[in-house]
Amino acid sequence: MVLTLVGLGLNDERDVSIRGLEAIRAADILYLENYTATLNVDTNRLERFFEKPIILADRDFVEGSAEAMLEAAKTKRVACLVVGDPFCATTHSDLYLRARDKGVTVKVIHNASIMSAVAACGLQLYRFGETVSIPFFDGGWKPVSFYEKIQKNRENNMHTLCLLDIKVKEQTVENLMKGNNIFEPPRFMTVNTAIRQLFEAAEMQGDEGVASILAFGLARVGADDQAIVSGPLQELLNADLGGPLHSLVLCAPELHEIEQKFVSLYSARNSVHTE
Amino acid sequence: MVLTLVGLGLNDERDVSIRGLEAIRAADILYLENYTATLNVDTNRLERFFEKPIILADRDFVEGSAEAMLEAAKTKRVACLVVGDPFCATTHSDLYLRARDKGVTVKVIHNASIMSAVAACGLQLYRFGETVSIPFFDGGWKPVSFYEKIQKNRENNMHTLCLLDIKVKEQTVENLMKGNNIFEPPRFMTVNTAIRQLFEAAEMQGDEGVASILAFGLARVGADDQAIVSGPLQELLNADLGGPLHSLVLCAPELHEIEQKFVSLYSARNSVHTE
């Protein structure tokens, strides 16, 4: 029949669109992809709101065993809920192609993504260059390819959106080796950790002056308790933005007049702004 | 009281979120900003769906006379509907600042924007560079600053989203001079016109080889009759994508494997894809 990828937006069950809700109500089977991003509400609340049981699709599922979902979509109406917009994560582009390959009709219901909602900080979206992902440094494992992209964007006078790592359903090496089905609590990178790692990466490159780069820290964009704070990285290093999800934006070297006003509006020196 | 900027998403009244609909239902006064973008439905249909009269806010209003709206928001609940996401157009950042300056509480309800939904073509969103706007060439008035940005993105191996001009509530010079309140029918730039102008701009720069750049033409993204077609610009020049709104994406010189598959999937040679 059909596979509908339904964007859930950024925060809670009320961010789904009417179009999305109609697809959910009409679905025979409902999946939730919950490892590339996460809402601020738990699955039970979504199930109550949608009046339907939800099957959780974690990393193993989406990358390895989505076959069952695609098979079901051949004869049933399947809706797959995706935090943000369905196409903003590579995983779902791949899923789309696999569905099409199988002759399954795929519909996509768009929604807000952090990739566009980040403009809430007041920086103009059209001036953003390549988006980077900052992964958790883990002991000696310190991949810093994101740093080169940030430099390239700054050379081109563009802003950089930094998406911060989340770890959901991770296992310790020990549990993995022993085959224990035990998972670590989810971890969400804060703006503070991201800046610390950015400083580490800059040091490795012998790059000085990084501490004075103007930036915005954003948390829970679009939620009632959204927090946005701006300032030089050195100042944001200790800013408290509260719970997940956090994002970091590095400003282009030159700002437009309106952008400068937003920097002042959200200045860390005026304490964290919440609305 | 409060001004709520409500993103309407991309297509029709069913793209609003539950959160957005709640704000609309609770509003004392409802405005619709309808000149930076447009939905595929008319205002009457929105009024019937929202069960409320809508005041149209055109360019004059938003840029010049938004004072009335901001004044009203001091004592009433005002909702301002915005096509796409409220922060994806500079106009609304400015409005946001003006409201804050006046001490008005502003809430923002995010939604899908073409700036993120463009990923529906299968190109990876994080690989997009600066976004450009292509304005209608008008006789001798041929601003081509967009072309330089496209070149810069390509040099950096990034994709370019080209937003295409729309003209709503424009007056002829004659009517403007005579003070006649007569407006021209709305005009929406097609992918075809955009490519013709791109070729003109390339010629002015003495830039050859532009015709072979791989691109995607998109129309009515997220609607049931969405159209996406890919191919070298020379081939897309005559592709028929149907009614507005159109967008054009120029691919980075190098594509990832999944991106290449989407180029094949939507190839103009396989005729226009509609779903």
PDB file of N, CA and C in Angstrom, chain B residues 170-217:
ATOM      1  N   GLU B 170       1.992  43.695  -7.298  1.00  0.00           N
ATOM      2  CA  GLU B 170       2.868  44.661  -7.958  1.00  0.00           C
ATOM      3  C   GLU B 170       2.009  45.609  -8.789  1.00  0.00           C
ATOM      4  N   GLN B 171       2.489  46.855  -8.908  1.00  0.00           N
ATOM      5  CA  GLN B 171       1.787  47.841  -9.745  1.00  0.00           C
ATOM      6  C   GLN B 171       2.637  48.179 -10.956  1.00  0.00           C
ATOM      7  N   THR B 172       1.996  48.502 -12.083  1.00  0.00           N
ATOM      8  CA  THR B 172       2.747  49.045 -13.207  1.00  0.00           C
ATOM      9  C   THR B 172       3.216  50.434 -12.804  1.00  0.00           C
ATOM     10  N   VAL B 173       4.294  50.900 -13.458  1.00  0.00           N
ATOM     11  CA  VAL B 173       4.800  52.249 -13.168  1.00  0.00           C
ATOM     12  C   VAL B 173       3.676  53.269 -13.398  1.00  0.00           C
ATOM     13  N   GLU B 174       2.904  53.030 -14.477  1.00  0.00           N
ATOM     14  CA  GLU B 174       1.815  53.954 -14.814  1.00  0.00           C
ATOM     15  C   GLU B 174       0.796  54.047 -13.677  1.00  0.00           C
ATOM     16  N   ASN B 175       0.342  52.893 -13.204  1.00  0.00           N
ATOM     17  CA  ASN B 175      -0.647  52.895 -12.125  1.00  0.00           C
ATOM     18  C   ASN B 175      -0.081  53.480 -10.834  1.00  0.00           C
ATOM     19  N   LEU B 176       1.199  53.210 -10.618  1.00  0.00           N
ATOM     20  CA  LEU B 176       1.854  53.730  -9.427  1.00  0.00           C
ATOM     21  C   LEU B 176       1.897  55.261  -9.482  1.00  0.00           C
ATOM     22  N   MET B 177       2.283  55.785 -10.667  1.00  0.00           N
ATOM     23  CA  MET B 177       2.394  57.248 -10.852  1.00  0.00           C
ATOM     24  C   MET B 177       1.037  57.922 -10.694  1.00  0.00           C
ATOM     25  N   LYS B 178       0.018  57.277 -11.270  1.00  0.00           N
ATOM     26  CA  LYS B 178      -1.325  57.875 -11.233  1.00  0.00           C
ATOM     27  C   LYS B 178      -2.015  57.628  -9.888  1.00  0.00           C
ATOM     28  N   GLY B 179      -1.367  56.819  -9.042  1.00  0.00           N
ATOM     29  CA  GLY B 179      -1.993  56.511  -7.765  1.00  0.00           C
ATOM     30  C   GLY B 179      -3.194  55.591  -7.886  1.00  0.00           C
ATOM     31  N   ASN B 180      -3.255  54.864  -9.007  1.00  0.00           N
ATOM     32  CA  ASN B 180      -4.350  53.896  -9.170  1.00  0.00           C
ATOM     33  C   ASN B 180      -4.090  52.664  -8.304  1.00  0.00           C
ATOM     34  N   ASN B 181      -5.086  52.261  -7.576  1.00  0.00           N
ATOM     35  CA  ASN B 181      -4.930  51.108  -6.692  1.00  0.00           C
ATOM     36  C   ASN B 181      -5.184  49.807  -7.457  1.00  0.00           C
ATOM     37  N   ILE B 182      -4.477  49.670  -8.603  1.00  0.00           N
ATOM     38  CA  ILE B 182      -4.688  48.500  -9.461  1.00  0.00           C
ATOM     39  C   ILE B 182      -3.415  47.665  -9.460  1.00  0.00           C
ATOM     40  N   PHE B 183      -3.584  46.361  -9.235  1.00  0.00           N
ATOM     41  CA  PHE B 183      -2.406  45.499  -9.118  1.00  0.00           C
ATOM     42  C   PHE B 183      -2.342  44.482 -10.243  1.00  0.00           C
ATOM     43  N   GLU B 184      -1.138  44.143 -10.618  1.00  0.00           N
ATOM     44  CA  GLU B 184      -0.929  43.132 -11.652  1.00  0.00           C
ATOM     45  C   GLU B 184      -1.228  41.745 -11.062  1.00  0.00           C
ATOM     46  N   PRO B 185      -1.571  40.795 -11.953  1.00  0.00           N
ATOM     47  CA  PRO B 185      -1.770  39.435 -11.440  1.00  0.00           C
ATOM     48  C   PRO B 185      -0.446  38.916 -10.867  1.00  0.00           C
ATOM     49  N   PRO B 186      -0.508  38.045  -9.845  1.00  0.00           N
ATOM     50  CA  PRO B 186       0.744  37.543  -9.270  1.00  0.00           C
ATOM     51  C   PRO B 186       1.568  36.785 -10.319  1.00  0.00           C
ATOM     52  N   ARG B 187       2.879  36.900 -10.204  1.00  0.00           N
ATOM     53  CA  ARG B 187       3.771  36.176 -11.112  1.00  0.00           C
ATOM     54  C   ARG B 187       4.718  35.320 -10.295  1.00  0.00           C
ATOM     55  N   PHE B 188       4.900  34.092 -10.720  1.00  0.00           N
ATOM     56  CA  PHE B 188       5.786  33.169 -10.014  1.00  0.00           C
ATOM     57  C   PHE B 188       6.842  32.672 -10.984  1.00  0.00           C
ATOM     58  N   MET B 189       8.111  32.834 -10.632  1.00  0.00           N
ATOM     59  CA  MET B 189       9.157  32.393 -11.549  1.00  0.00           C
ATOM     60  C   MET B 189       9.179  30.875 -11.653  1.00  0.00           C
ATOM     61  N   THR B 190       9.236  30.378 -12.891  1.00  0.00           N
ATOM     62  CA  THR B 190       9.355  28.942 -13.106  1.00  0.00           C
ATOM     63  C   THR B 190      10.834  28.546 -13.118  1.00  0.00           C
ATOM     64  N   VAL B 191      11.058  27.265 -12.966  1.00  0.00           N
ATOM     65  CA  VAL B 191      12.412  26.716 -13.086  1.00  0.00           C
ATOM     66  C   VAL B 191      12.991  27.092 -14.451  1.00  0.00           C
ATOM     67  N   ASN B 192      12.158  27.076 -15.479  1.00  0.00           N
ATOM     68  CA  ASN B 192      12.622  27.360 -16.837  1.00  0.00           C
ATOM     69  C   ASN B 192      13.149  28.781 -16.979  1.00  0.00           C
ATOM     70  N   THR B 193      12.397  29.734 -16.448  1.00  0.00           N
ATOM     71  CA  THR B 193      12.842  31.135 -16.484  1.00  0.00           C
ATOM     72  C   THR B 193      14.127  31.300 -15.681  1.00  0.00           C
ATOM     73  N   ALA B 194      14.173  30.649 -14.523  1.00  0.00           N
ATOM     74  CA  ALA B 194      15.369  30.750 -13.681  1.00  0.00           C
ATOM     75  C   ALA B 194      16.597  30.265 -14.447  1.00  0.00           C
ATOM     76  N   ILE B 195      16.450  29.161 -15.168  1.00  0.00           N
ATOM     77  CA  ILE B 195      17.593  28.609 -15.909  1.00  0.00           C
ATOM     78  C   ILE B 195      17.985  29.553 -17.053  1.00  0.00           C
ATOM     79  N   ARG B 196      16.997  30.103 -17.737  1.00  0.00           N
ATOM     80  CA  ARG B 196      17.314  31.061 -18.813  1.00  0.00           C
ATOM     81  C   ARG B 196      18.114  32.233 -18.257  1.00  0.00           C
ATOM     82  N   GLN B 197      17.689  32.753 -17.107  1.00  0.00           N
ATOM     83  CA  GLN B 197      18.397  33.894 -16.509  1.00  0.00           C
ATOM     84  C   GLN B 197      19.811  33.493 -16.029  1.00  0.00           C
ATOM     85  N   LEU B 198      19.895  32.266 -15.549  1.00  0.00           N
ATOM     86  CA  LEU B 198      21.189  31.737 -15.109  1.00  0.00           C
ATOM     87  C   LEU B 198      22.143  31.692 -16.300  1.00  0.00           C
ATOM     88  N   PHE B 199      21.635  31.264 -17.455  1.00  0.00           N
ATOM     89  CA  PHE B 199      22.454  31.212 -18.669  1.00  0.00           C
ATOM     90  C   PHE B 199      22.893  32.624 -19.073  1.00  0.00           C
ATOM     91  N   GLU B 200      21.978  33.576 -18.938  1.00  0.00           N
ATOM     92  CA  GLU B 200      22.313  34.978 -19.259  1.00  0.00           C
ATOM     93  C   GLU B 200      23.422  35.480 -18.347  1.00  0.00           C
ATOM     94  N   ALA B 201      23.262  35.195 -17.058  1.00  0.00           N
ATOM     95  CA  ALA B 201      24.253  35.643 -16.073  1.00  0.00           C
ATOM     96  C   ALA B 201      25.614  35.014 -16.355  1.00  0.00           C
ATOM     97  N   ALA B 202      25.605  33.719 -16.708  1.00  0.00           N
ATOM     98  CA  ALA B 202      26.855  33.018 -17.000  1.00  0.00           C
ATOM     99  C   ALA B 202      27.531  33.649 -18.214  1.00  0.00           C
ATOM    100  N   GLU B 203      26.726  34.001 -19.209  1.00  0.00           N
ATOM    101  CA  GLU B 203      27.283  34.594 -20.436  1.00  0.00           C
ATOM    102  C   GLU B 203      27.935  35.941 -20.114  1.00  0.00           C
ATOM    103  N   MET B 204      27.251  36.724 -19.281  1.00  0.00           N
ATOM    104  CA  MET B 204      27.811  38.036 -18.883  1.00  0.00           C
ATOM    105  C   MET B 204      29.178  37.857 -18.223  1.00  0.00           C
ATOM    106  N   GLN B 205      29.325  36.756 -17.458  1.00  0.00           N
ATOM    107  CA  GLN B 205      30.583  36.500 -16.753  1.00  0.00           C
ATOM    108  C   GLN B 205      31.587  35.773 -17.638  1.00  0.00           C
ATOM    109  N   GLY B 206      31.176  35.465 -18.863  1.00  0.00           N
ATOM    110  CA  GLY B 206      32.055  34.699 -19.744  1.00  0.00           C
ATOM    111  C   GLY B 206      32.284  33.281 -19.237  1.00  0.00           C
ATOM    112  N   ASP B 207      31.302  32.773 -18.504  1.00  0.00           N
ATOM    113  CA  ASP B 207      31.432  31.455 -17.896  1.00  0.00           C
ATOM    114  C   ASP B 207      30.811  30.399 -18.807  1.00  0.00           C
ATOM    115  N   GLU B 208      31.627  29.451 -19.230  1.00  0.00           N
ATOM    116  CA  GLU B 208      31.107  28.410 -20.114  1.00  0.00           C
ATOM    117  C   GLU B 208      30.855  27.119 -19.333  1.00  0.00           C
ATOM    118  N   GLY B 209      30.147  26.227 -19.922  1.00  0.00           N
ATOM    119  CA  GLY B 209      29.959  24.907 -19.300  1.00  0.00           C
ATOM    120  C   GLY B 209      28.817  24.880 -18.297  1.00  0.00           C
ATOM    121  N   VAL B 210      28.118  26.017 -18.128  1.00  0.00           N
ATOM    122  CA  VAL B 210      27.040  26.067 -17.145  1.00  0.00           C
ATOM    123  C   VAL B 210      25.889  25.127 -17.537  1.00  0.00           C
ATOM    124  N   ALA B 211      25.698  24.934 -18.838  1.00  0.00           N
ATOM    125  CA  ALA B 211      24.570  24.125 -19.314  1.00  0.00           C
ATOM    126  C   ALA B 211      24.639  22.675 -18.845  1.00  0.00           C
ATOM    127  N   SER B 212      25.844  22.232 -18.514  1.00  0.00           N
ATOM    128  CA  SER B 212      25.982  20.820 -18.147  1.00  0.00           C
ATOM    129  C   SER B 212      25.917  20.580 -16.638  1.00  0.00           C
ATOM    130  N   ILE B 213      25.729  21.653 -15.861  1.00  0.00           N
ATOM    131  CA  ILE B 213      25.627  21.489 -14.402  1.00  0.00           C
ATOM    132  C   ILE B 213      24.397  20.655 -14.060  1.00  0.00           C
ATOM    133  N   LEU B 214      24.583  19.660 -13.208  1.00  0.00           N
ATOM    134  CA  LEU B 214      23.455  18.841 -12.758  1.00  0.00           C
ATOM    135  C   LEU B 214      22.579  19.637 -11.805  1.00  0.00           C
ATOM    136  N   ALA B 215      21.270  19.486 -11.942  1.00  0.00           N
ATOM    137  CA  ALA B 215      20.358  20.268 -11.098  1.00  0.00           C
ATOM    138  C   ALA B 215      19.064  19.507 -10.853  1.00  0.00           C
ATOM    139  N   PHE B 216      18.326  19.975  -9.870  1.00  0.00           N
ATOM    140  CA  PHE B 216      16.977  19.466  -9.611  1.00  0.00           C
ATOM    141  C   PHE B 216      15.994  20.631  -9.739  1.00  0.00           C
ATOM    142  N   GLY B 217      14.904  20.408 -10.419  1.00  0.00           N
ATOM    143  CA  GLY B 217      13.786  21.345 -10.399  1.00  0.00           C
ATOM    144  C   GLY B 217      12.737  20.768  -9.471  1.00  0.00           C
TER     145      GLY B 217
END
